[in-house]
Amino acid sequence: MLSKLNPAQRKAVKYLDGPLLVLAGAGSGKTRVITHKLAYLIEQCGYAPRNLAAITFTNRAANEMRERVGKLLAGRNAKELTVSTFHALGMQILRAEAGLLGYKKQFSIFDSADTAKIISELMGTPGKDEIRIAQSVISGWKASFTSPEQALCRAENELQQHTARLYARYQETLRAYQAMDFDDLIRLPVELFNTHPEALARWQQRFHYLLIDEYQDTNDCQYQMTRLLAGHRAALTAVGDDDQAIYAWRGASARNLQNLQDDHPKLCVIKLEQNYRSSQRILTCANHLIRNNTKLYEKKLWSEHGPGDPIRVFAARDEENEAESVVMRLLAHKFERGAKFSDYAILYRSNHLSRTFEEQLRAQKIPYTVSGGTSFFDHAEIKDIIAYLRLIANTDDDPAFIRAITTPKRGIGNSTLEKLAAHAARRHISLFAAAFEIGLMQQIQERQYEDLMAFCNFINRMEARAAKEACAPVLADLMSAIDYEAWLFDSHEPRQAETKWANVQEFTGWINRKSEADEKSMIAMTQTIALLNLLESRDQETDAVSLSTLHAAKGLEFGHVFLIGAEEGILPHERSETPEQIEEERRLMYVGITRAQRSLQVSYCTKRKRGKEWAACEPSRFIAELPQGEVIYSGLAAADSKPAISKQEGMEKLARLKAMLG
């Protein structure tokens, strides 16, 4: 099983004499270590799969791990393994222990769009930036275990007091809905374990060994959660890389690597330094750059892939020239190498930099994907309609109930919902079921009760029809009854409302066509809605250039990378002022460099438009920190730099063009 691992990987898999930190450099096979260690613990050490947990940050990483462990175990025993994200594990714990915290097991989980809607309603009519800032501040408070009362006590000005009061009302609203947000899925298990030792003992007995991926990305909540689960036994392997710690802005702390050492003085550290992704020149540049940071642990990546292409630094006239040059070079490079579009990535510090490149790619008819774009099925108006369909298919779906009954509004306010939620929690039933109980009728006013029953009876009628009638007429009657189009135009600017209504029509049209083709009722169609995002991703162009922020590109790899906008004020970001912030920006550059397998071009503009004015740009300080012997400069020359293109480079380019024409 371990024969294909290098010595350091093999040592990491077999080490079981105490807590272990695997310092895994970029492209060094960390997932291979985690999956082989899971298989080794089961096959060679006699661990039961249900007693093991591997925790990571993204569903993609968890799915990849699960699949690879399954192959190593040849399908045996893999089903009982816990391989999940931090949030999924938190949810698993909270579902089992909900009663101890005063929640019912079927509590709702609200995503950022749901919580933004609550904050928007509590604030009145705020702008999107105000909502985002409030979400971020509240999220930070939750991550640091700060209660609304503590936040109010520590407030230093009127704005902080206002936000703290908003936080209190926000929490009250979540409670009324028997709902949690994403931060609660980590915070509440820690509170649970600290206040209910018997619950902690249950989960420590459940998990005999923990493997934690991307340890440098953990925030304080996640660190506390894993520390408590590991307990005195400290049977854990943490895998991380302090050089790729790029999420301080969302509460992550590379200091958790130091905390691990402080908590466990006998911590064993094993370094994975052999890189299986990149050419040696790319790694030399990465090593040379990152040595400018203060280091917790020294390491140096190396590769057996040979020297590879020289690193190029291109100085563009402006953003139009940068985009045009990058796209032309990409096309020529692809033609020369016989490569695919999917071998190429254009990476940038901030989303706004992609616009010019998208225009240029479209002009050249080059297929591309943009990471982090909003999925069609994530638009608020689509989620609104899906909430009705989910509720009709399953009346116990509390999140769908809350969204449907409040969108459009129908005279049922927070006070009614709070009483409904409290009654449902006491009776351990869904919100929908609670609405029909006689006990509830005595708690709310007659008018509100009538409105509530009108809604619930309507859902029951739609459910009866949806199970047996053709989809199209039922869906048409649903849309007519809720009068969603009128609500959109009452709630939004005309142009925005038109766009949203067009999306709704596209969605309902898709359901009608699909139901007719597959001969499915609306209920049956609704049961496939969970697959919609999967279906959408399958329909996307697979051979396409990837456009991505550096943050979103972490964990990915591409044959050829163009790292654009490497300028002071962009990378490093203009708001990065302290030495710690500059070091994080340098790590971001390092992440970008180490995404490349075979070739890398870094580019910057000598001037950019700021509004209607042109502003001069300085190349990023990180370019000067690259090993200059490995770099070829081209484009506009700075006052003291090399010529735009060397004679030898020009001759080579001419020869390649002649060969192509020949």
PDB file of N, CA and C in Angstrom, residues 410-482:
ATOM      1  N   ARG A 410     -46.780  38.114   3.425  1.00  0.00           N
ATOM      2  CA  ARG A 410     -48.233  37.922   3.406  1.00  0.00           C
ATOM      3  C   ARG A 410     -48.836  38.141   4.794  1.00  0.00           C
ATOM      4  N   GLY A 411     -48.352  39.181   5.487  1.00  0.00           N
ATOM      5  CA  GLY A 411     -48.951  39.561   6.764  1.00  0.00           C
ATOM      6  C   GLY A 411     -48.544  38.696   7.935  1.00  0.00           C
ATOM      7  N   ILE A 412     -47.551  37.817   7.733  1.00  0.00           N
ATOM      8  CA  ILE A 412     -47.097  36.943   8.831  1.00  0.00           C
ATOM      9  C   ILE A 412     -45.718  37.430   9.256  1.00  0.00           C
ATOM     10  N   GLY A 413     -45.652  38.056  10.409  1.00  0.00           N
ATOM     11  CA  GLY A 413     -44.409  38.695  10.837  1.00  0.00           C
ATOM     12  C   GLY A 413     -43.570  37.820  11.763  1.00  0.00           C
ATOM     13  N   ASN A 414     -42.473  38.431  12.260  1.00  0.00           N
ATOM     14  CA  ASN A 414     -41.535  37.707  13.128  1.00  0.00           C
ATOM     15  C   ASN A 414     -42.188  37.196  14.397  1.00  0.00           C
ATOM     16  N   SER A 415     -43.115  37.985  14.966  1.00  0.00           N
ATOM     17  CA  SER A 415     -43.750  37.586  16.228  1.00  0.00           C
ATOM     18  C   SER A 415     -44.524  36.276  16.053  1.00  0.00           C
ATOM     19  N   THR A 416     -45.284  36.180  14.951  1.00  0.00           N
ATOM     20  CA  THR A 416     -46.038  34.949  14.670  1.00  0.00           C
ATOM     21  C   THR A 416     -45.089  33.780  14.439  1.00  0.00           C
ATOM     22  N   LEU A 417     -44.041  34.035  13.648  1.00  0.00           N
ATOM     23  CA  LEU A 417     -43.088  32.960  13.341  1.00  0.00           C
ATOM     24  C   LEU A 417     -42.341  32.502  14.591  1.00  0.00           C
ATOM     25  N   GLU A 418     -42.046  33.460  15.481  1.00  0.00           N
ATOM     26  CA  GLU A 418     -41.351  33.106  16.721  1.00  0.00           C
ATOM     27  C   GLU A 418     -42.209  32.170  17.572  1.00  0.00           C
ATOM     28  N   LYS A 419     -43.499  32.495  17.677  1.00  0.00           N
ATOM     29  CA  LYS A 419     -44.409  31.639  18.457  1.00  0.00           C
ATOM     30  C   LYS A 419     -44.581  30.272  17.788  1.00  0.00           C
ATOM     31  N   LEU A 420     -44.645  30.288  16.459  1.00  0.00           N
ATOM     32  CA  LEU A 420     -44.756  29.032  15.708  1.00  0.00           C
ATOM     33  C   LEU A 420     -43.514  28.169  15.933  1.00  0.00           C
ATOM     34  N   ALA A 421     -42.332  28.807  15.851  1.00  0.00           N
ATOM     35  CA  ALA A 421     -41.075  28.065  16.022  1.00  0.00           C
ATOM     36  C   ALA A 421     -40.944  27.511  17.438  1.00  0.00           C
ATOM     37  N   ALA A 422     -41.342  28.313  18.429  1.00  0.00           N
ATOM     38  CA  ALA A 422     -41.261  27.856  19.824  1.00  0.00           C
ATOM     39  C   ALA A 422     -42.187  26.661  20.049  1.00  0.00           C
ATOM     40  N   HIS A 423     -43.381  26.730  19.487  1.00  0.00           N
ATOM     41  CA  HIS A 423     -44.343  25.627  19.625  1.00  0.00           C
ATOM     42  C   HIS A 423     -43.809  24.371  18.927  1.00  0.00           C
ATOM     43  N   ALA A 424     -43.231  24.551  17.729  1.00  0.00           N
ATOM     44  CA  ALA A 424     -42.672  23.413  16.979  1.00  0.00           C
ATOM     45  C   ALA A 424     -41.523  22.773  17.753  1.00  0.00           C
ATOM     46  N   ALA A 425     -40.679  23.628  18.387  1.00  0.00           N
ATOM     47  CA  ALA A 425     -39.540  23.108  19.153  1.00  0.00           C
ATOM     48  C   ALA A 425     -40.008  22.302  20.361  1.00  0.00           C
ATOM     49  N   ARG A 426     -41.043  22.827  21.064  1.00  0.00           N
ATOM     50  CA  ARG A 426     -41.568  22.112  22.237  1.00  0.00           C
ATOM     51  C   ARG A 426     -42.156  20.765  21.843  1.00  0.00           C
ATOM     52  N   ARG A 427     -42.825  20.732  20.693  1.00  0.00           N
ATOM     53  CA  ARG A 427     -43.519  19.518  20.257  1.00  0.00           C
ATOM     54  C   ARG A 427     -42.630  18.618  19.391  1.00  0.00           C
ATOM     55  N   HIS A 428     -41.406  19.134  19.070  1.00  0.00           N
ATOM     56  CA  HIS A 428     -40.467  18.373  18.230  1.00  0.00           C
ATOM     57  C   HIS A 428     -41.087  18.006  16.880  1.00  0.00           C
ATOM     58  N   ILE A 429     -41.735  18.978  16.254  1.00  0.00           N
ATOM     59  CA  ILE A 429     -42.355  18.774  14.944  1.00  0.00           C
ATOM     60  C   ILE A 429     -41.943  19.922  14.030  1.00  0.00           C
ATOM     61  N   SER A 430     -42.277  19.791  12.757  1.00  0.00           N
ATOM     62  CA  SER A 430     -41.913  20.838  11.800  1.00  0.00           C
ATOM     63  C   SER A 430     -42.796  22.064  11.987  1.00  0.00           C
ATOM     64  N   LEU A 431     -42.348  23.182  11.424  1.00  0.00           N
ATOM     65  CA  LEU A 431     -43.128  24.419  11.497  1.00  0.00           C
ATOM     66  C   LEU A 431     -44.490  24.237  10.825  1.00  0.00           C
ATOM     67  N   PHE A 432     -44.487  23.544   9.704  1.00  0.00           N
ATOM     68  CA  PHE A 432     -45.729  23.336   8.959  1.00  0.00           C
ATOM     69  C   PHE A 432     -46.721  22.518   9.796  1.00  0.00           C
ATOM     70  N   ALA A 433     -46.238  21.442  10.396  1.00  0.00           N
ATOM     71  CA  ALA A 433     -47.113  20.604  11.228  1.00  0.00           C
ATOM     72  C   ALA A 433     -47.617  21.378  12.446  1.00  0.00           C
ATOM     73  N   ALA A 434     -46.742  22.224  13.012  1.00  0.00           N
ATOM     74  CA  ALA A 434     -47.119  22.992  14.208  1.00  0.00           C
ATOM     75  C   ALA A 434     -48.259  23.960  13.916  1.00  0.00           C
ATOM     76  N   ALA A 435     -48.324  24.448  12.677  1.00  0.00           N
ATOM     77  CA  ALA A 435     -49.363  25.421  12.314  1.00  0.00           C
ATOM     78  C   ALA A 435     -50.767  24.839  12.471  1.00  0.00           C
ATOM     79  N   PHE A 436     -50.905  23.526  12.367  1.00  0.00           N
ATOM     80  CA  PHE A 436     -52.226  22.890  12.416  1.00  0.00           C
ATOM     81  C   PHE A 436     -52.627  22.453  13.828  1.00  0.00           C
ATOM     82  N   GLU A 437     -51.769  22.709  14.810  1.00  0.00           N
ATOM     83  CA  GLU A 437     -52.081  22.271  16.175  1.00  0.00           C
ATOM     84  C   GLU A 437     -52.987  23.280  16.892  1.00  0.00           C
ATOM     85  N   ILE A 438     -53.943  22.760  17.627  1.00  0.00           N
ATOM     86  CA  ILE A 438     -54.904  23.618  18.339  1.00  0.00           C
ATOM     87  C   ILE A 438     -54.177  24.514  19.343  1.00  0.00           C
ATOM     88  N   GLY A 439     -53.143  23.981  19.948  1.00  0.00           N
ATOM     89  CA  GLY A 439     -52.393  24.750  20.949  1.00  0.00           C
ATOM     90  C   GLY A 439     -51.832  26.044  20.392  1.00  0.00           C
ATOM     91  N   LEU A 440     -51.491  26.063  19.113  1.00  0.00           N
ATOM     92  CA  LEU A 440     -50.922  27.276  18.522  1.00  0.00           C
ATOM     93  C   LEU A 440     -51.988  28.354  18.371  1.00  0.00           C
ATOM     94  N   MET A 441     -53.211  27.944  18.025  1.00  0.00           N
ATOM     95  CA  MET A 441     -54.301  28.888  17.763  1.00  0.00           C
ATOM     96  C   MET A 441     -54.534  29.796  18.974  1.00  0.00           C
ATOM     97  N   GLN A 442     -54.271  29.260  20.173  1.00  0.00           N
ATOM     98  CA  GLN A 442     -54.504  30.034  21.389  1.00  0.00           C
ATOM     99  C   GLN A 442     -53.373  31.034  21.666  1.00  0.00           C
ATOM    100  N   GLN A 443     -52.269  30.934  20.908  1.00  0.00           N
ATOM    101  CA  GLN A 443     -51.101  31.774  21.196  1.00  0.00           C
ATOM    102  C   GLN A 443     -50.977  32.981  20.271  1.00  0.00           C
ATOM    103  N   ILE A 444     -51.648  32.974  19.119  1.00  0.00           N
ATOM    104  CA  ILE A 444     -51.483  34.078  18.176  1.00  0.00           C
ATOM    105  C   ILE A 444     -52.835  34.706  17.840  1.00  0.00           C
ATOM    106  N   GLN A 445     -52.781  35.925  17.351  1.00  0.00           N
ATOM    107  CA  GLN A 445     -54.005  36.662  17.054  1.00  0.00           C
ATOM    108  C   GLN A 445     -54.770  36.011  15.900  1.00  0.00           C
ATOM    109  N   GLU A 446     -56.074  36.230  15.911  1.00  0.00           N
ATOM    110  CA  GLU A 446     -56.952  35.560  14.947  1.00  0.00           C
ATOM    111  C   GLU A 446     -56.571  35.882  13.504  1.00  0.00           C
ATOM    112  N   ARG A 447     -56.274  37.156  13.223  1.00  0.00           N
ATOM    113  CA  ARG A 447     -55.953  37.560  11.847  1.00  0.00           C
ATOM    114  C   ARG A 447     -54.679  36.855  11.351  1.00  0.00           C
ATOM    115  N   GLN A 448     -53.650  36.842  12.207  1.00  0.00           N
ATOM    116  CA  GLN A 448     -52.391  36.179  11.830  1.00  0.00           C
ATOM    117  C   GLN A 448     -52.592  34.673  11.649  1.00  0.00           C
ATOM    118  N   TYR A 449     -53.442  34.100  12.510  1.00  0.00           N
ATOM    119  CA  TYR A 449     -53.710  32.665  12.406  1.00  0.00           C
ATOM    120  C   TYR A 449     -54.417  32.349  11.085  1.00  0.00           C
ATOM    121  N   GLU A 450     -55.360  33.195  10.701  1.00  0.00           N
ATOM    122  CA  GLU A 450     -56.068  32.980   9.431  1.00  0.00           C
ATOM    123  C   GLU A 450     -55.097  33.057   8.249  1.00  0.00           C
ATOM    124  N   ASP A 451     -54.201  34.058   8.281  1.00  0.00           N
ATOM    125  CA  ASP A 451     -53.205  34.189   7.202  1.00  0.00           C
ATOM    126  C   ASP A 451     -52.297  32.962   7.147  1.00  0.00           C
ATOM    127  N   LEU A 452     -51.886  32.486   8.321  1.00  0.00           N
ATOM    128  CA  LEU A 452     -51.017  31.307   8.401  1.00  0.00           C
ATOM    129  C   LEU A 452     -51.716  30.074   7.832  1.00  0.00           C
ATOM    130  N   MET A 453     -52.980  29.874   8.214  1.00  0.00           N
ATOM    131  CA  MET A 453     -53.712  28.700   7.739  1.00  0.00           C
ATOM    132  C   MET A 453     -54.012  28.787   6.241  1.00  0.00           C
ATOM    133  N   ALA A 454     -54.259  30.011   5.758  1.00  0.00           N
ATOM    134  CA  ALA A 454     -54.503  30.187   4.322  1.00  0.00           C
ATOM    135  C   ALA A 454     -53.285  29.726   3.528  1.00  0.00           C
ATOM    136  N   PHE A 455     -52.102  30.090   4.011  1.00  0.00           N
ATOM    137  CA  PHE A 455     -50.864  29.680   3.333  1.00  0.00           C
ATOM    138  C   PHE A 455     -50.689  28.159   3.400  1.00  0.00           C
ATOM    139  N   CYS A 456     -50.831  27.577   4.583  1.00  0.00           N
ATOM    140  CA  CYS A 456     -50.605  26.135   4.759  1.00  0.00           C
ATOM    141  C   CYS A 456     -51.628  25.308   3.976  1.00  0.00           C
ATOM    142  N   ASN A 457     -52.891  25.737   3.964  1.00  0.00           N
ATOM    143  CA  ASN A 457     -53.907  25.013   3.185  1.00  0.00           C
ATOM    144  C   ASN A 457     -53.632  25.096   1.692  1.00  0.00           C
ATOM    145  N   PHE A 458     -53.112  26.251   1.268  1.00  0.00           N
ATOM    146  CA  PHE A 458     -52.723  26.406  -0.138  1.00  0.00           C
ATOM    147  C   PHE A 458     -51.617  25.406  -0.499  1.00  0.00           C
ATOM    148  N   ILE A 459     -50.617  25.277   0.371  1.00  0.00           N
ATOM    149  CA  ILE A 459     -49.516  24.317   0.119  1.00  0.00           C
ATOM    150  C   ILE A 459     -50.071  22.888   0.067  1.00  0.00           C
ATOM    151  N   ASN A 460     -50.990  22.555   0.958  1.00  0.00           N
ATOM    152  CA  ASN A 460     -51.591  21.210   0.942  1.00  0.00           C
ATOM    153  C   ASN A 460     -52.333  20.936  -0.367  1.00  0.00           C
ATOM    154  N   ARG A 461     -53.069  21.951  -0.858  1.00  0.00           N
ATOM    155  CA  ARG A 461     -53.791  21.777  -2.129  1.00  0.00           C
ATOM    156  C   ARG A 461     -52.817  21.578  -3.291  1.00  0.00           C
ATOM    157  N   MET A 462     -51.743  22.360  -3.276  1.00  0.00           N
ATOM    158  CA  MET A 462     -50.752  22.238  -4.351  1.00  0.00           C
ATOM    159  C   MET A 462     -50.061  20.870  -4.287  1.00  0.00           C
ATOM    160  N   GLU A 463     -49.808  20.384  -3.059  1.00  0.00           N
ATOM    161  CA  GLU A 463     -49.162  19.071  -2.896  1.00  0.00           C
ATOM    162  C   GLU A 463     -50.043  17.970  -3.483  1.00  0.00           C
ATOM    163  N   ALA A 464     -51.345  18.026  -3.214  1.00  0.00           N
ATOM    164  CA  ALA A 464     -52.278  17.008  -3.718  1.00  0.00           C
ATOM    165  C   ALA A 464     -52.290  16.997  -5.246  1.00  0.00           C
ATOM    166  N   ARG A 465     -52.257  18.183  -5.851  1.00  0.00           N
ATOM    167  CA  ARG A 465     -52.267  18.258  -7.321  1.00  0.00           C
ATOM    168  C   ARG A 465     -50.913  17.869  -7.903  1.00  0.00           C
ATOM    169  N   ALA A 466     -49.826  18.310  -7.246  1.00  0.00           N
ATOM    170  CA  ALA A 466     -48.484  18.132  -7.806  1.00  0.00           C
ATOM    171  C   ALA A 466     -48.091  16.664  -7.919  1.00  0.00           C
ATOM    172  N   ALA A 467     -48.669  15.824  -7.061  1.00  0.00           N
ATOM    173  CA  ALA A 467     -48.304  14.400  -7.082  1.00  0.00           C
ATOM    174  C   ALA A 467     -48.909  13.661  -8.264  1.00  0.00           C
ATOM    175  N   LYS A 468     -50.024  14.175  -8.817  1.00  0.00           N
ATOM    176  CA  LYS A 468     -50.709  13.377  -9.842  1.00  0.00           C
ATOM    177  C   LYS A 468     -50.948  14.114 -11.158  1.00  0.00           C
ATOM    178  N   GLU A 469     -50.957  15.448 -11.158  1.00  0.00           N
ATOM    179  CA  GLU A 469     -51.235  16.180 -12.394  1.00  0.00           C
ATOM    180  C   GLU A 469     -49.956  16.480 -13.173  1.00  0.00           C
ATOM    181  N   ALA A 470     -50.117  16.854 -14.432  1.00  0.00           N
ATOM    182  CA  ALA A 470     -48.976  17.281 -15.244  1.00  0.00           C
ATOM    183  C   ALA A 470     -48.344  18.513 -14.597  1.00  0.00           C
ATOM    184  N   CYS A 471     -47.045  18.660 -14.794  1.00  0.00           N
ATOM    185  CA  CYS A 471     -46.295  19.707 -14.097  1.00  0.00           C
ATOM    186  C   CYS A 471     -46.703  21.114 -14.544  1.00  0.00           C
ATOM    187  N   ALA A 472     -46.813  21.346 -15.849  1.00  0.00           N
ATOM    188  CA  ALA A 472     -46.971  22.709 -16.379  1.00  0.00           C
ATOM    189  C   ALA A 472     -48.170  23.459 -15.795  1.00  0.00           C
ATOM    190  N   PRO A 473     -49.394  22.882 -15.795  1.00  0.00           N
ATOM    191  CA  PRO A 473     -50.517  23.647 -15.247  1.00  0.00           C
ATOM    192  C   PRO A 473     -50.407  23.889 -13.742  1.00  0.00           C
ATOM    193  N   VAL A 474     -49.846  22.929 -12.998  1.00  0.00           N
ATOM    194  CA  VAL A 474     -49.692  23.105 -11.552  1.00  0.00           C
ATOM    195  C   VAL A 474     -48.705  24.238 -11.271  1.00  0.00           C
ATOM    196  N   LEU A 475     -47.605  24.228 -11.992  1.00  0.00           N
ATOM    197  CA  LEU A 475     -46.585  25.260 -11.799  1.00  0.00           C
ATOM    198  C   LEU A 475     -47.137  26.633 -12.198  1.00  0.00           C
ATOM    199  N   ALA A 476     -47.903  26.673 -13.270  1.00  0.00           N
ATOM    200  CA  ALA A 476     -48.505  27.939 -13.717  1.00  0.00           C
ATOM    201  C   ALA A 476     -49.452  28.484 -12.647  1.00  0.00           C
ATOM    202  N   ASP A 477     -50.270  27.608 -12.068  1.00  0.00           N
ATOM    203  CA  ASP A 477     -51.203  28.035 -11.020  1.00  0.00           C
ATOM    204  C   ASP A 477     -50.456  28.498  -9.759  1.00  0.00           C
ATOM    205  N   LEU A 478     -49.363  27.821  -9.451  1.00  0.00           N
ATOM    206  CA  LEU A 478     -48.544  28.217  -8.302  1.00  0.00           C
ATOM    207  C   LEU A 478     -48.010  29.637  -8.504  1.00  0.00           C
ATOM    208  N   MET A 479     -47.416  29.889  -9.675  1.00  0.00           N
ATOM    209  CA  MET A 479     -46.837  31.207  -9.950  1.00  0.00           C
ATOM    210  C   MET A 479     -47.908  32.293  -9.943  1.00  0.00           C
ATOM    211  N   SER A 480     -49.081  31.956 -10.452  1.00  0.00           N
ATOM    212  CA  SER A 480     -50.181  32.921 -10.482  1.00  0.00           C
ATOM    213  C   SER A 480     -50.666  33.229  -9.055  1.00  0.00           C
ATOM    214  N   ALA A 481     -50.777  32.190  -8.235  1.00  0.00           N
ATOM    215  CA  ALA A 481     -51.314  32.359  -6.880  1.00  0.00           C
ATOM    216  C   ALA A 481     -50.388  33.188  -5.992  1.00  0.00           C
ATOM    217  N   ILE A 482     -49.092  32.986  -6.107  1.00  0.00           N
ATOM    218  CA  ILE A 482     -48.178  33.733  -5.231  1.00  0.00           C
ATOM    219  C   ILE A 482     -47.884  35.126  -5.790  1.00  0.00           C
TER     220      ILE A 482
END
